[in-house]
PDB file of C-alpha atoms in Angstrom:
ATOM      1  CA  MET A   1       4.626  31.213   5.517  1.00 50.00           C
ATOM      2  CA  THR A   2       1.215  33.044   5.719  1.00 56.00           C
ATOM      3  CA  VAL A   3       1.733  36.449   4.159  1.00 52.00           C
ATOM      4  CA  PRO A   4      -0.640  38.853   5.240  1.00 56.00           C
ATOM      5  CA  ASN A   5      -3.600  40.469   2.686  1.00 59.00           C
ATOM      6  CA  ASN A   6      -2.122  43.347   0.602  1.00 57.00           C
ATOM      7  CA  ALA A   7       1.717  43.207   2.203  1.00 57.00           C
ATOM      8  CA  GLU A   8       4.451  42.997  -0.048  1.00 64.00           C
ATOM      9  CA  TYR A   9       6.162  39.446  -0.558  1.00 64.00           C
ATOM     10  CA  HIS A  10       9.648  39.385  -1.038  1.00 73.00           C
ATOM     11  CA  ILE A  11      12.307  36.794  -1.565  1.00 75.00           C
ATOM     12  CA  THR A  12      15.964  36.825  -1.735  1.00 83.00           C
ATOM     13  CA  LEU A  13      17.718  35.539  -4.488  1.00 82.00           C
ATOM     14  CA  SER A  14      18.965  32.844  -2.911  1.00 85.00           C
ATOM     15  CA  GLU A  15      15.689  31.590  -1.964  1.00 85.00           C
ATOM     16  CA  LEU A  16      14.265  32.183  -5.711  1.00 85.00           C
ATOM     17  CA  SER A  17      17.554  29.512  -6.868  1.00 88.00           C
ATOM     18  CA  VAL A  18      16.740  27.446  -4.256  1.00 88.00           C
ATOM     19  CA  ARG A  19      12.613  26.608  -5.774  1.00 87.00           C
ATOM     20  CA  ILE A  20      13.951  26.840  -9.680  1.00 91.00           C
ATOM     21  CA  GLU A  21      16.314  24.206  -8.083  1.00 90.00           C
ATOM     22  CA  MET A  22      13.665  21.586  -6.087  1.00 88.00           C
ATOM     23  CA  GLU A  23      11.110  22.480  -9.631  1.00 88.00           C
ATOM     24  CA  THR A  24      13.449  21.096 -12.093  1.00 88.00           C
ATOM     25  CA  PHE A  25      14.575  18.399  -9.628  1.00 86.00           C
ATOM     26  CA  PHE A  26      10.998  17.495  -9.758  1.00 82.00           C
ATOM     27  CA  ARG A  27       9.180  18.184 -13.158  1.00 82.00           C
ATOM     28  CA  GLY A  28      13.092  16.158 -14.726  1.00 81.00           C
ATOM     29  CA  GLY A  29      12.783  13.306 -12.211  1.00 75.00           C
ATOM     30  CA  LEU A  30       9.854  12.223 -11.746  1.00 70.00           C
ATOM     31  CA  GLY A  31       7.689  10.265 -12.785  1.00 67.00           C
ATOM     32  CA  THR A  32       4.737   8.003 -12.949  1.00 61.00           C
ATOM     33  CA  PHE A  33       5.399   4.183 -11.973  1.00 61.00           C
ATOM     34  CA  SER A  34       1.995   2.635 -11.648  1.00 64.00           C
ATOM     35  CA  HIS A  35      -0.225   1.455 -14.410  1.00 65.00           C
ATOM     36  CA  GLN A  36      -1.961   4.292 -15.602  1.00 71.00           C
ATOM     37  CA  SER A  37      -6.516   4.255 -15.617  1.00 81.00           C
ATOM     38  CA  GLY A  38      -9.301   6.035 -15.744  1.00 80.00           C
ATOM     39  CA  THR A  39      -8.478   7.587 -19.259  1.00 86.00           C
ATOM     40  CA  ALA A  40     -10.945   6.895 -20.704  1.00 90.00           C
ATOM     41  CA  LYS A  41     -14.006   6.306 -18.192  1.00 87.00           C
ATOM     42  CA  MET A  42     -17.099   3.985 -18.091  1.00 90.00           C
ATOM     43  CA  ASP A  43     -19.647   5.545 -17.278  1.00 89.00           C
ATOM     44  CA  ARG A  44     -22.913   7.580 -18.135  1.00 90.00           C
ATOM     45  CA  ASP A  45     -21.679  11.341 -17.918  1.00 89.00           C
ATOM     46  CA  ALA A  46     -20.836  13.684 -19.939  1.00 89.00           C
ATOM     47  CA  MET A  47     -17.249  12.770 -19.689  1.00 87.00           C
ATOM     48  CA  SER A  48     -17.585   9.117 -20.034  1.00 91.00           C
ATOM     49  CA  VAL A  49     -16.168   7.389 -23.192  1.00 93.00           C
ATOM     50  CA  VAL A  50     -17.237   4.226 -23.023  1.00 94.00           C
ATOM     51  CA  ASP A  51     -20.700   2.654 -21.727  1.00 94.00           C
ATOM     52  CA  GLY A  52     -21.698  -0.092 -20.053  1.00 92.00           C
ATOM     53  CA  SER A  53     -21.130  -3.174 -23.132  1.00 95.00           C
ATOM     54  CA  LEU A  54     -17.293  -1.402 -23.099  1.00 95.00           C
ATOM     55  CA  LYS A  55     -18.568  -0.040 -26.625  1.00 96.00           C
ATOM     56  CA  VAL A  56     -16.737   4.108 -27.015  1.00 95.00           C
ATOM     57  CA  TYR A  57     -19.378   6.284 -27.385  1.00 95.00           C
ATOM     58  CA  GLY A  58     -19.695   7.775 -30.699  1.00 93.00           C
ATOM     59  CA  ILE A  59     -17.361   4.816 -32.654  1.00 94.00           C
ATOM     60  CA  GLU A  60     -18.952   2.115 -34.402  1.00 93.00           C
ATOM     61  CA  SER A  61     -17.259  -1.349 -33.666  1.00 92.00           C
ATOM     62  CA  LEU A  62     -14.985  -0.165 -31.123  1.00 95.00           C
ATOM     63  CA  ARG A  63     -14.481  -0.977 -27.937  1.00 96.00           C
ATOM     64  CA  ILE A  64     -12.301  -1.028 -24.833  1.00 95.00           C
ATOM     65  CA  ALA A  65     -11.444  -3.548 -23.040  1.00 95.00           C
ATOM     66  CA  ASP A  66      -8.219  -2.044 -20.305  1.00 92.00           C
ATOM     67  CA  GLY A  67      -7.894  -0.349 -17.192  1.00 90.00           C
ATOM     68  CA  SER A  68      -8.376   2.861 -19.177  1.00 91.00           C
ATOM     69  CA  ILE A  69     -12.360   2.234 -18.527  1.00 93.00           C
ATOM     70  CA  MET A  70     -12.374   2.458 -14.818  1.00 89.00           C
ATOM     71  CA  PRO A  71     -14.217   5.218 -13.710  1.00 81.00           C
ATOM     72  CA  ARG A  72     -10.791   5.694 -10.685  1.00 80.00           C
ATOM     73  CA  VAL A  73      -7.954   4.654  -9.964  1.00 76.00           C
ATOM     74  CA  THR A  74      -7.279   1.616  -7.670  1.00 79.00           C
ATOM     75  CA  THR A  75      -5.682   2.059  -4.396  1.00 79.00           C
ATOM     76  CA  GLY A  76      -3.911  -1.108  -4.982  1.00 81.00           C
ATOM     77  CA  ASN A  77      -2.422  -3.335  -8.291  1.00 83.00           C
ATOM     78  CA  THR A  78      -4.640  -2.821 -11.515  1.00 86.00           C
ATOM     79  CA  MET A  79      -4.229  -6.141 -12.653  1.00 89.00           C
ATOM     80  CA  ALA A  80      -6.994  -7.714 -11.288  1.00 91.00           C
ATOM     81  CA  PRO A  81      -9.414  -5.477 -12.089  1.00 91.00           C
ATOM     82  CA  CYS A  82      -7.907  -5.490 -15.877  1.00 92.00           C
ATOM     83  CA  VAL A  83      -8.631  -9.247 -16.027  1.00 95.00           C
ATOM     84  CA  ILE A  84     -11.869  -8.750 -14.376  1.00 95.00           C
ATOM     85  CA  ILE A  85     -12.586  -6.349 -17.619  1.00 95.00           C
ATOM     86  CA  GLY A  86     -11.081  -8.935 -20.625  1.00 96.00           C
ATOM     87  CA  GLU A  87     -13.434 -11.445 -19.534  1.00 97.00           C
ATOM     88  CA  ARG A  88     -16.584  -9.350 -19.375  1.00 96.00           C
ATOM     89  CA  ALA A  89     -15.387  -8.024 -22.411  1.00 97.00           C
ATOM     90  CA  ALA A  90     -14.953 -12.128 -23.404  1.00 97.00           C
ATOM     91  CA  GLU A  91     -18.145 -12.219 -22.312  1.00 97.00           C
ATOM     92  CA  ILE A  92     -19.650  -9.765 -24.157  1.00 96.00           C
ATOM     93  CA  LEU A  93     -18.542 -10.848 -27.565  1.00 96.00           C
ATOM     94  CA  ARG A  94     -19.417 -14.144 -27.279  1.00 97.00           C
ATOM     95  CA  THR A  95     -22.779 -13.577 -26.540  1.00 96.00           C
ATOM     96  CA  GLU A  96     -22.891 -10.606 -29.275  1.00 94.00           C
ATOM     97  CA  TYR A  97     -22.047 -12.847 -31.920  1.00 93.00           C
ATOM     98  CA  ARG A  98     -22.940 -15.955 -30.169  1.00 94.00           C
ATOM     99  CA  LEU A  99     -19.231 -17.581 -29.957  1.00 90.00           C
TER     100      LEU A  99
END
């Protein structure tokens, strides 16, 4: 629905009721069923949390090795990328601690 500039826009009580019902339905009934990722982005910019060695910026001796380090949500299942992240973390730790 397009409303011209400076025009008053009125909705009926019935329309308002429907909108409130829809909002209530969506807020209460929707949720994510996918695996969250990208909450601790790995990169070199100001918004990044983790560096390329999986170390958390500003916190000594803490690494993150899960889907949260992915800079973007993948279009597919996150299981395979998480396995690779874990394998890479193991390799980093083996090398750093000569295990």
